[in-house]
Coordinates of C-alpha atoms and ligand atoms in Angstrom, one line a residue:
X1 CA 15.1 25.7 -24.9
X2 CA 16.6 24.5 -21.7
X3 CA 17.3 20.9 -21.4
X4 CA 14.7 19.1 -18.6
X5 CA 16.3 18.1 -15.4
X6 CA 15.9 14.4 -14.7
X7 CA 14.5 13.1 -11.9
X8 CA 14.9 9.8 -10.2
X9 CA 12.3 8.0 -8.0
X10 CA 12.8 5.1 -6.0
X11 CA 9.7 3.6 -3.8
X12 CA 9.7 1.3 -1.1
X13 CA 7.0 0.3 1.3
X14 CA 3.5 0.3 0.7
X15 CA 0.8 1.2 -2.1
X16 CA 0.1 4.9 -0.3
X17 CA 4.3 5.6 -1.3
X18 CA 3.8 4.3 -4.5
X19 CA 1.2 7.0 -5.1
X20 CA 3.0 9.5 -3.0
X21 CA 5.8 8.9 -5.3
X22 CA 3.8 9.9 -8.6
X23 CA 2.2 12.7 -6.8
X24 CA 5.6 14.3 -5.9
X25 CA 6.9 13.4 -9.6
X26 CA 3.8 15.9 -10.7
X27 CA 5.1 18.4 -7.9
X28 CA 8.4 18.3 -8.9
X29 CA 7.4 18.7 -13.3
X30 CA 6.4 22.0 -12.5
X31 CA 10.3 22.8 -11.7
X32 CA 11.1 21.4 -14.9
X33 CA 11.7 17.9 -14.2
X34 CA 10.9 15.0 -15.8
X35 CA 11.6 11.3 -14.6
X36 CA 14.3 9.1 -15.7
X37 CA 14.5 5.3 -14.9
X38 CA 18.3 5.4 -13.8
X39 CA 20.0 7.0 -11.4
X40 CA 23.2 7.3 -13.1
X41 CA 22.1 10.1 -15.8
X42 CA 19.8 12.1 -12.8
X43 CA 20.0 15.9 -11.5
X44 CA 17.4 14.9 -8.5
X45 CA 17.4 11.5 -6.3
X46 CA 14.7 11.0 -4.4
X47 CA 14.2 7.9 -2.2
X48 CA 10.6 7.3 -0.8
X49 CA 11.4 5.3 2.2
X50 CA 9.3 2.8 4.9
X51 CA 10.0 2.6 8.7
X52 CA 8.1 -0.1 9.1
X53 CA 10.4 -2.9 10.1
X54 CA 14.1 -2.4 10.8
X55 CA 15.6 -4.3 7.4
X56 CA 12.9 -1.8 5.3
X57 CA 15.0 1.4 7.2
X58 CA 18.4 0.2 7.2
X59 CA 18.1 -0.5 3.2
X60 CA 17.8 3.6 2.8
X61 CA 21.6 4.5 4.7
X62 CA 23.0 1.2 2.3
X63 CA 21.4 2.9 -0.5
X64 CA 22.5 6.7 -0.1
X65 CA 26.0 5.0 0.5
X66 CA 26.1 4.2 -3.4
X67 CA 25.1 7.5 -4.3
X68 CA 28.8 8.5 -2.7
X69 CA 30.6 8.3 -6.7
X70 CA 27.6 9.5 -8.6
X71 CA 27.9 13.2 -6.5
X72 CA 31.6 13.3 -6.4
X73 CA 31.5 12.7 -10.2
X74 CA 28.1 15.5 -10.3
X75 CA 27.9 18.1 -7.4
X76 CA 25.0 19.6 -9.1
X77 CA 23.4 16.2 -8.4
X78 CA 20.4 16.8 -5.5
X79 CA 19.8 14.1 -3.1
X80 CA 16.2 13.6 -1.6
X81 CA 14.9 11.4 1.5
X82 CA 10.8 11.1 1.8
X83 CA 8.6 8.8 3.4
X84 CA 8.6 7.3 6.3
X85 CA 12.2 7.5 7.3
X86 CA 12.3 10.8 6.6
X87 CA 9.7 11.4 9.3
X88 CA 10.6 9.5 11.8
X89 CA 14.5 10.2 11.7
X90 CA 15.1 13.4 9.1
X91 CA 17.7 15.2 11.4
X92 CA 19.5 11.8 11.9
X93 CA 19.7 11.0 8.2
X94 CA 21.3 14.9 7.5
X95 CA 23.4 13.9 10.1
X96 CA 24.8 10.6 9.0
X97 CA 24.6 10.6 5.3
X98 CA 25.9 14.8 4.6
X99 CA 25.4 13.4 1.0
X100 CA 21.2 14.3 1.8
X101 CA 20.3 18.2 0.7
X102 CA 16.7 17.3 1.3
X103 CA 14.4 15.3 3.6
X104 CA 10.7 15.6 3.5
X105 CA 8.0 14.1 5.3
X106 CA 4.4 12.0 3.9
X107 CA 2.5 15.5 5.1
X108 CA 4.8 17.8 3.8
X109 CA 5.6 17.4 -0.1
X110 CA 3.3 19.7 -1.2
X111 CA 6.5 22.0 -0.7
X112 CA 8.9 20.0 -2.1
X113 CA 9.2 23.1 -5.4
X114 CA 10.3 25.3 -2.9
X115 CA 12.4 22.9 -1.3
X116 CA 14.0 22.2 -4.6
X117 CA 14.2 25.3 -5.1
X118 CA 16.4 26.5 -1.7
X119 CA 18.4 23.4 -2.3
X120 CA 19.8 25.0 -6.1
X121 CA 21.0 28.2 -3.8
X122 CA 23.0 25.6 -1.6
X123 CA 20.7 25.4 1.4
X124 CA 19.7 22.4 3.0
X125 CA 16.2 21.8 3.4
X126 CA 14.3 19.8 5.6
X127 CA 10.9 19.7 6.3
X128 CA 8.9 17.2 8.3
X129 CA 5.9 19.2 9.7
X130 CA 2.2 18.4 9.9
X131 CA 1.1 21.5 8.2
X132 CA -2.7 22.9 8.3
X133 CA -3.2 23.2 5.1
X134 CA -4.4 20.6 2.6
X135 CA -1.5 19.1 0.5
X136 CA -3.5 17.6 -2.0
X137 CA -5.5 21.1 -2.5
X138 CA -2.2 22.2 -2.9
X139 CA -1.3 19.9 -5.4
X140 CA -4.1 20.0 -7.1
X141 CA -2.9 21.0 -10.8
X142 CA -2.0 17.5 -12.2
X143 CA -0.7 17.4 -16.3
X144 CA -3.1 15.5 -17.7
X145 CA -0.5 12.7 -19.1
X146 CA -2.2 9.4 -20.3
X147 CA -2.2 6.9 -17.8
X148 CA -1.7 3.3 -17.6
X149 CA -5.6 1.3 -16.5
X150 CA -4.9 0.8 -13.1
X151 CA -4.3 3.6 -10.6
X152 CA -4.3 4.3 -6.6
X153 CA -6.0 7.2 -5.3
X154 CA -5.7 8.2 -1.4
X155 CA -8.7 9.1 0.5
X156 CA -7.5 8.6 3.9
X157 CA -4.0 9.0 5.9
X158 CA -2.6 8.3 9.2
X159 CA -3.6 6.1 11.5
X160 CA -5.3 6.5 15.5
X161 CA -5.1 2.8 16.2
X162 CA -1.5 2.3 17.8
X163 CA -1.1 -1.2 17.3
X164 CA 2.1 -2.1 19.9
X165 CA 4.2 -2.9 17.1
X166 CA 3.4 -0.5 14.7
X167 CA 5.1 2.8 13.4
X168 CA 2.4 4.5 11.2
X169 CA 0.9 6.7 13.9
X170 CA 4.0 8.1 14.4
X171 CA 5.6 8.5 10.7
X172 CA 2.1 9.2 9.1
X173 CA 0.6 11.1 12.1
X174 CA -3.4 11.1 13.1
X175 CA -6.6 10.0 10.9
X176 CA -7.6 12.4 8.4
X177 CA -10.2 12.0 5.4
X178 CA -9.9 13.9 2.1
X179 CA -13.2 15.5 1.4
X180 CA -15.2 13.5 -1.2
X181 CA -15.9 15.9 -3.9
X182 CA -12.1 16.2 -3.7
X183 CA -11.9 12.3 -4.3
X184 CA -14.5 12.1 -6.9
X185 CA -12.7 14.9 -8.7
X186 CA -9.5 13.2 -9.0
X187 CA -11.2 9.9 -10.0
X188 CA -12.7 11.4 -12.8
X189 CA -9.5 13.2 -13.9
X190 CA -7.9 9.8 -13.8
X191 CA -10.7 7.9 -15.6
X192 CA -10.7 10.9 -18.7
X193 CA -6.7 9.9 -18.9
X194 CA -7.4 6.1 -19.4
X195 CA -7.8 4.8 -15.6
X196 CA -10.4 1.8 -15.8
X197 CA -9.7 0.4 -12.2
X198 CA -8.9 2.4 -9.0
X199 CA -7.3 1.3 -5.5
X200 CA -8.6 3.5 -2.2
X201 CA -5.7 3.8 -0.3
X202 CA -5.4 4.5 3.4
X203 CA -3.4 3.3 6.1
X204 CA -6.7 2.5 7.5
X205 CA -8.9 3.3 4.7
X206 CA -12.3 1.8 5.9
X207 CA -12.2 4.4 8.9
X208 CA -12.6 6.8 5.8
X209 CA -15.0 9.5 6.6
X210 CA -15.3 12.5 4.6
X211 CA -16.5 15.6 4.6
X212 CA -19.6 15.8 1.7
X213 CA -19.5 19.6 2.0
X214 CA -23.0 19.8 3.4
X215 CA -21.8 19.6 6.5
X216 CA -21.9 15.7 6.7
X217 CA -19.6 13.0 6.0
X218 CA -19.3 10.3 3.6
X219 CA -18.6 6.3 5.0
X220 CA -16.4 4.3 2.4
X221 CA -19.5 2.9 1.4
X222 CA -20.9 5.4 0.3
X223 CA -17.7 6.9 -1.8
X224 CA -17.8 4.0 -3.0
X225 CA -21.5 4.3 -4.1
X226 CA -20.6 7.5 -6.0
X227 CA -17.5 6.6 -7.3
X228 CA -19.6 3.2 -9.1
X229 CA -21.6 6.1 -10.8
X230 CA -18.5 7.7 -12.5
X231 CA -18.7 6.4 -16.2
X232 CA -15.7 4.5 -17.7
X233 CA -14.3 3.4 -14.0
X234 CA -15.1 -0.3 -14.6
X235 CA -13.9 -1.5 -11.1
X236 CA -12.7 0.0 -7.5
X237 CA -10.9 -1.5 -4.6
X238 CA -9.7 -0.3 -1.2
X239 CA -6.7 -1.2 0.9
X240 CA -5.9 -1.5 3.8
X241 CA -9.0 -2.0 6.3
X242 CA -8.8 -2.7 10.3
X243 CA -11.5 -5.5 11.2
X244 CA -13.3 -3.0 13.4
X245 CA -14.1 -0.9 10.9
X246 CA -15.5 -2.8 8.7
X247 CA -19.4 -0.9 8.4
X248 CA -22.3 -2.8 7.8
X249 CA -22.7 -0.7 4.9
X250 CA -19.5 -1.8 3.6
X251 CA -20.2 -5.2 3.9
X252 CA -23.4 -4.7 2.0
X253 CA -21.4 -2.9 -0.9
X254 CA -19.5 -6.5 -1.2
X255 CA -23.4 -7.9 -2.2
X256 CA -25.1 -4.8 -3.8
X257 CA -21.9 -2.4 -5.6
X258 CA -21.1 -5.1 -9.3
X259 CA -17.7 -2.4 -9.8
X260 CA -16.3 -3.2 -6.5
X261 CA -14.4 -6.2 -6.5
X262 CA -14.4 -9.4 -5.0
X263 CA -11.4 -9.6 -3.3
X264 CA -10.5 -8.2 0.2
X265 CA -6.9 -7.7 2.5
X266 CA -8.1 -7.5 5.9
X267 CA -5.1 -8.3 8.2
X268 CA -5.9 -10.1 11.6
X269 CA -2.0 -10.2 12.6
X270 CA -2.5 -13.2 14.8
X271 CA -4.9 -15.8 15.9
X272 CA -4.1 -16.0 19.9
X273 CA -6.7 -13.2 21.8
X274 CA -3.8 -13.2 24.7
X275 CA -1.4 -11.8 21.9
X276 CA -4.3 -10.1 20.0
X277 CA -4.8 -7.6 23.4
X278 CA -0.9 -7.5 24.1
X279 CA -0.9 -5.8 20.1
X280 CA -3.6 -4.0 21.1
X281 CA -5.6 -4.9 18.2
X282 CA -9.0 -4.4 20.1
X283 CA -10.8 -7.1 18.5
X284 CA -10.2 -11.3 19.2
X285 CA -9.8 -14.2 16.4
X286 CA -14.0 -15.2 16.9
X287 CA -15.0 -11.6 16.6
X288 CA -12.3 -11.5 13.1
X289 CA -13.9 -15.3 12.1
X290 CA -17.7 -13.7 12.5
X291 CA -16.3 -10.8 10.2
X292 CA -15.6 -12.8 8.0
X293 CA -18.5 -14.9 7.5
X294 CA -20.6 -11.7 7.2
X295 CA -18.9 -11.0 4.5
X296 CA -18.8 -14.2 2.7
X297 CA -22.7 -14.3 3.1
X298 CA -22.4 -10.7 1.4
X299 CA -20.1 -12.1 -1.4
X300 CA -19.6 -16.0 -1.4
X301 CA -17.0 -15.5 -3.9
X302 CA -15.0 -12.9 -1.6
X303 CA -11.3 -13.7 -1.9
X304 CA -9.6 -12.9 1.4
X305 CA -5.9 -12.2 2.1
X306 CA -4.3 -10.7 5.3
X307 CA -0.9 -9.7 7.1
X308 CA 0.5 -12.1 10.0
X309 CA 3.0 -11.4 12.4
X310 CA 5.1 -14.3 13.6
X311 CA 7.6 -13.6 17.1
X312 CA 5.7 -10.6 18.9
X313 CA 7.0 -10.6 22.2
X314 CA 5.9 -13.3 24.6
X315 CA 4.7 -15.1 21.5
X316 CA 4.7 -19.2 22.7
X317 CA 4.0 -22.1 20.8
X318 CA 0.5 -22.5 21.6
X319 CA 0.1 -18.7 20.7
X320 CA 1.6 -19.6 17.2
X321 CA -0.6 -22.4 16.9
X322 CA -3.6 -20.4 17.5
X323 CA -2.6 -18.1 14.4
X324 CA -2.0 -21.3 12.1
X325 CA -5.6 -22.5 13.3
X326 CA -7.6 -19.2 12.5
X327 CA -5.3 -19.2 9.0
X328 CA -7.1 -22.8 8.5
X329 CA -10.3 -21.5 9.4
X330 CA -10.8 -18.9 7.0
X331 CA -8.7 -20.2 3.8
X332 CA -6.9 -17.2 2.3
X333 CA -6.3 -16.6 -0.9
X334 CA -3.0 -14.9 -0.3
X335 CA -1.3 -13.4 2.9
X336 CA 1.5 -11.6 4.0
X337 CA 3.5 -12.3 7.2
X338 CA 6.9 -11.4 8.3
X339 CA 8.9 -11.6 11.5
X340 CA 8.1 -9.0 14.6
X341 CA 10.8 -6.4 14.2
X342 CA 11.7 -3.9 17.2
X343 CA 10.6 -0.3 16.0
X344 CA 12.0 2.1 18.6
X345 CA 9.5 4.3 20.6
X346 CA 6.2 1.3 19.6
X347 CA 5.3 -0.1 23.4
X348 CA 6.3 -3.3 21.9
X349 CA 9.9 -2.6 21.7
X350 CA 10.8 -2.8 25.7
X351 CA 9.1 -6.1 26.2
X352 CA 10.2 -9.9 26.3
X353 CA 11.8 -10.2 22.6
X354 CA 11.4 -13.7 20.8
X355 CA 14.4 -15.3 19.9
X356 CA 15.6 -15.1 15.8
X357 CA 15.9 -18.7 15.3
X358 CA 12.2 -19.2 16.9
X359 CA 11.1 -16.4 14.4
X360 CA 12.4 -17.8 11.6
X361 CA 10.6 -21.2 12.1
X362 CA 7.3 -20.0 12.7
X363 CA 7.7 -17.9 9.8
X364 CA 8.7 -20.8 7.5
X365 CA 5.6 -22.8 9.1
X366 CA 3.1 -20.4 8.4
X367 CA 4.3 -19.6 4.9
X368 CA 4.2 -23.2 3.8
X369 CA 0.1 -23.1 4.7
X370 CA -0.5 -20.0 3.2
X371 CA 1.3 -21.2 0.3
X372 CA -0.8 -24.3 0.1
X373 CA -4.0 -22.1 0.5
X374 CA -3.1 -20.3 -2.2
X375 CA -2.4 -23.2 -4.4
X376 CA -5.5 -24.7 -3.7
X377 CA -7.5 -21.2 -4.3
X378 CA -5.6 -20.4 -7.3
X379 CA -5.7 -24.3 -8.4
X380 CA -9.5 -24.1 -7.8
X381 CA -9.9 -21.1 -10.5
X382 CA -9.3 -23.9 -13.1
X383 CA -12.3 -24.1 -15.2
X384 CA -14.2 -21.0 -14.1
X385 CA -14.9 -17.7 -16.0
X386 CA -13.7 -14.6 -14.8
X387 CA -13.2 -11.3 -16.1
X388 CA -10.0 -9.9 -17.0
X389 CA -8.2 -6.1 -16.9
X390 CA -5.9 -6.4 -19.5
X391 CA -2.8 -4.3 -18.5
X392 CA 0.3 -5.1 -20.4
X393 CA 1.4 -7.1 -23.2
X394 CA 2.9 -10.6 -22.2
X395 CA 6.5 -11.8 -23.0
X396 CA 5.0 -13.9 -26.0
X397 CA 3.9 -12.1 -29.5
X398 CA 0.1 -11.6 -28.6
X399 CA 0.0 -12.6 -24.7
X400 CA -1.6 -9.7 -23.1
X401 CA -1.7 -10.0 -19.5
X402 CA -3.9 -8.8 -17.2
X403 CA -5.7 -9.2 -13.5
X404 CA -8.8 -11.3 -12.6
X405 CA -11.7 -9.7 -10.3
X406 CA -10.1 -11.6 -7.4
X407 CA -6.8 -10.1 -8.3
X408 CA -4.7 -12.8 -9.8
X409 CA -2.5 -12.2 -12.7
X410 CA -3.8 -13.9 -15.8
X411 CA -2.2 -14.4 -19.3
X412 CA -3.9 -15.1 -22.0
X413 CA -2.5 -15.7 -26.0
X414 CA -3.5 -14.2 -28.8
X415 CA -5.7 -11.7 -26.8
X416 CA -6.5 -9.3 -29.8
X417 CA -7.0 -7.0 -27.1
X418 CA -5.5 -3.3 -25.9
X419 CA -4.2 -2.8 -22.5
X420 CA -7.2 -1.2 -20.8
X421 CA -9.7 -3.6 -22.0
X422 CA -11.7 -6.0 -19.5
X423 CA -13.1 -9.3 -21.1
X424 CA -14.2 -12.4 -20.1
X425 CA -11.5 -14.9 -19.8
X426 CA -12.1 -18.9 -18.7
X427 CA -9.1 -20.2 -16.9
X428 CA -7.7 -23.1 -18.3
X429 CA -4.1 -23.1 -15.7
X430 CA -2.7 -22.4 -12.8
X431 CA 0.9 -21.7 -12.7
X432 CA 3.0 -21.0 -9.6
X433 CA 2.3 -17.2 -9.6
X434 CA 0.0 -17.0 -12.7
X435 CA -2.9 -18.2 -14.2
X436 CA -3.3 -18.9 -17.9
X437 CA -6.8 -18.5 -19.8
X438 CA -8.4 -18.2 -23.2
X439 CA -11.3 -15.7 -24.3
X440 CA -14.6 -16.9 -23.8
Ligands
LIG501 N1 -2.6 -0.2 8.2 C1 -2.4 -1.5 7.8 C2 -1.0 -2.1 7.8 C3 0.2 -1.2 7.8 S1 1.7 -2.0 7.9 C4 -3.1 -2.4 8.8 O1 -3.4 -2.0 9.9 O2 -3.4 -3.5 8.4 C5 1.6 -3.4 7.0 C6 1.9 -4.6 7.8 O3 3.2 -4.7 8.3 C7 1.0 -4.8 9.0 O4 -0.2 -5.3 8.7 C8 1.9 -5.8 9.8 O5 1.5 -7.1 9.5 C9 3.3 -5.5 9.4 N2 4.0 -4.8 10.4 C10 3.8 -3.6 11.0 N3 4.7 -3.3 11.9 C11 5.5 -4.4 12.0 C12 6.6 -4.7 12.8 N4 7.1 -3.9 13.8 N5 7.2 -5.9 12.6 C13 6.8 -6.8 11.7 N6 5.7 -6.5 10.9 C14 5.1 -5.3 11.1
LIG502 FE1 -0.2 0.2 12.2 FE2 -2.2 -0.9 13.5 FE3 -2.5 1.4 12.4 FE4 -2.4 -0.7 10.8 S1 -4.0 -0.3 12.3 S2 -1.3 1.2 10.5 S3 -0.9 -2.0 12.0 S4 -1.2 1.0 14.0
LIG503 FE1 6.2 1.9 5.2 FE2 5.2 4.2 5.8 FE3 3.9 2.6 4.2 S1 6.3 2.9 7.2 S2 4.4 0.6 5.0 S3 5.8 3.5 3.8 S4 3.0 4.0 5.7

């Protein structure tokens, strides 16, 4: 028997690479591979790269750089870029890094066998299309290895809002839906290999529409709806959603659907309306605050986190101050925020840049409030009984950890339970990034 060739995965970016990144793993398995956590004893590289601010880019050239030894020492040793990189600069990357035998794009992987393949006879192969056919029909034949209880699965891809700042519609190309028989199929396959909670992904995944085969289409909503009906999936989730599409039917799934959980990331990107139009966000901070109390009337217990973006161009003070007041108005649970970076070809790039230094301060500003929001949210769990997905063991003999409906990571000892199981847990602490309970 022939010895399996190794392959090595390494993910940056987002949730939808993440599950990219398994799905090209599966591709790649039917060549013979299997994956290895180190890159040192690997036949096949592969970074899965994100575009979406400068640093995320630059960190794929410094990385390929210290691949330099590892195929002097092993010219046998395939080197991969995917992702977003790939996309949005694949002839640039052959060209700088000659070290690269392979770059393919989010829409293309389904051919990455073949790819392989061509690569083994010496050829370079690079493939960055938006092909017509389906690539997850293509990929359809998953091994049905045992999985861990959490999974993502993604419905939707690409993106038609062309936010100023913003690479997706570019590196991930236009809206399109997976059909939902499709979806339902693989969330079945997932449950009967252990999967207990599932994560919609999509760039912009409450735009999700999908075809029902009837000649109809399917909201979010209403996958959601059917996937609640699939037995052994204890819990679903979706990520990421744009305010203006958030349905009225998906607001009533927060009240009416007990699997789908209470916890939502719904990014607002700022709170001034002059800087919300200049992102071309089409929606203003007292349409986002309205959202928002529809949906806490739908679930009062609905934890809410978002993205910020401190330093878009033309960005004053009082602009900045408007995001730290919406950010006070609704009370996150958690949020993400970083610093505007220039993407080339986004309309935002050829307009009046921010300073650094300014950037960095308004960055350290708004993280201290988050952080103190999500003290007080986490702080306020203290006391209250929620229920728990166990995942993992913990670092003490009997601590099993797990995640809370609302998404924190909780610990509790002597568990006596399996990763897998969901039980009812009342918190008793609240550490920096943690929460500690015991079974109730
Ligand atoms: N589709 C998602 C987000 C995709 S990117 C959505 O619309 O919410 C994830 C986050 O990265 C964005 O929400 C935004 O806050 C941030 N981001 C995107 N482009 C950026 C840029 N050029 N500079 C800094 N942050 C950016
Ligand atoms: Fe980017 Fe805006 Fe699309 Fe989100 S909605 S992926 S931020 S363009
Ligand atoms: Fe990055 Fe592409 Fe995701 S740019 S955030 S990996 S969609």
């Amino acid at each position: 028997m022939t010895e399996p060739k190794k392959l090595f995965i390494k993910t940056y970016g987002c949730q939808m690479n993440v599950y990219d990144s398994e799905r090209m793993a599966e591709a790649l398995g039917g060549s013979g591979y299997v994956e290895t956590a180190s890159p040192n004893d690997a036949d096949m590289i592969l970074l899965n790269t994100c575009h979406i601010r400068e640093k995320a880019a630059e960190k794929v050239y410094s990385e390929l750089g210290r691949y330099k030894g590892l195929k002097a020492a092993k010219p046998d040793l395939k080197i991969g870029v995917a992702g977003c990189v790939a996309q949005a600069e694949g002839q640039e990357i052959m060209r700088r890094q000659p070290l690269v035998d392979l770059v393919v794009g989010p829409q293309s992987y389904h051919r990455l066998p073949e790819m392989e393949a061509k690569t083994r006879t010496g050829v370079k192969a690079l493939d960055t299309d938006f092909p017509e056919e389906d690539k997850f029909e293509r990929l359809k034949a998953r091994p049905k290895a045992a999985r861990g209880p959490t999974a993502f699965l993604t419905v939707q891809e690409g993106c038609d809002k062309f936010c100023a700042f913003c690479v997706v519609p570019y590196t991930r190309g236009a809206e399109v839906s997976r059909p939902a028989s499709q979806v339902l199929d693989e969330a079945r396959d997932l449950v009967e290999r252990g999967v207990r909670e599932i994560t919609l992904l999509g760039q912009n995944v409450n735009a999700y529409h999908g075809a029902d085969g009837q000649g109809g289409d399917w909201s979010l909503a209403r996958l959601i709806e059917g996937l609640a009906e699939v037995d052994g999936l204890e819990r679903i989730r979706y990520t990421t959603s744009h305010p203006n599409d958030m349905g009225d039917d998906l607001i009533a799934a927060h009240a009416e659907c007990a699997k789908l959980m209470p916890y939502l990331h719904l990014p607002v990107q700022a709170g001034s309306d002059r800087i919300l139009k200049r992102m071309n966000r089409a929606h203003t901070a007292e349409s986002y605050l309205k959202l928002i109390e529809r949906l806490r009337a739908a679930r009062p217990d609905l934890h809410l986190s978002g993205d910020f973006i401190v330093g878009f161009p033309e960005e004053t003070e009082a602009d900045f101050q408007a995001t730290l007041d919406l950010i006070r108005a609704v009370g996150y649970g958690t949020a993400f925020s970083f610093k505007y970076s220039t993407r080339p070809g986004t309309p935002a790039a050829e307009r009046d840049q921010v300073p650094e230094d300014v950037k960095s301060d308004r960055l350290q500003r708004l993280q201290a409030l988050i952080t103190e929001q999500q003290r007080a949210t986490q702080d306020a769990m203290v006391g209250r009984e929620v229920s728990v997905l166990f995942e993992k063991e913990g670092r003490l003999p009997g601590q099993m950890v797990g995640k809370s409906d609302y998404l924190h990571a909780v610990h509790v000892a002597d568990a006596g339970t399996a990763a897998g199981e969901i039980a009812r847990v009342r918190i008793v602490e609240s550490g920096p990034n943690s929460l500690a309970g015991v079974l109730v």
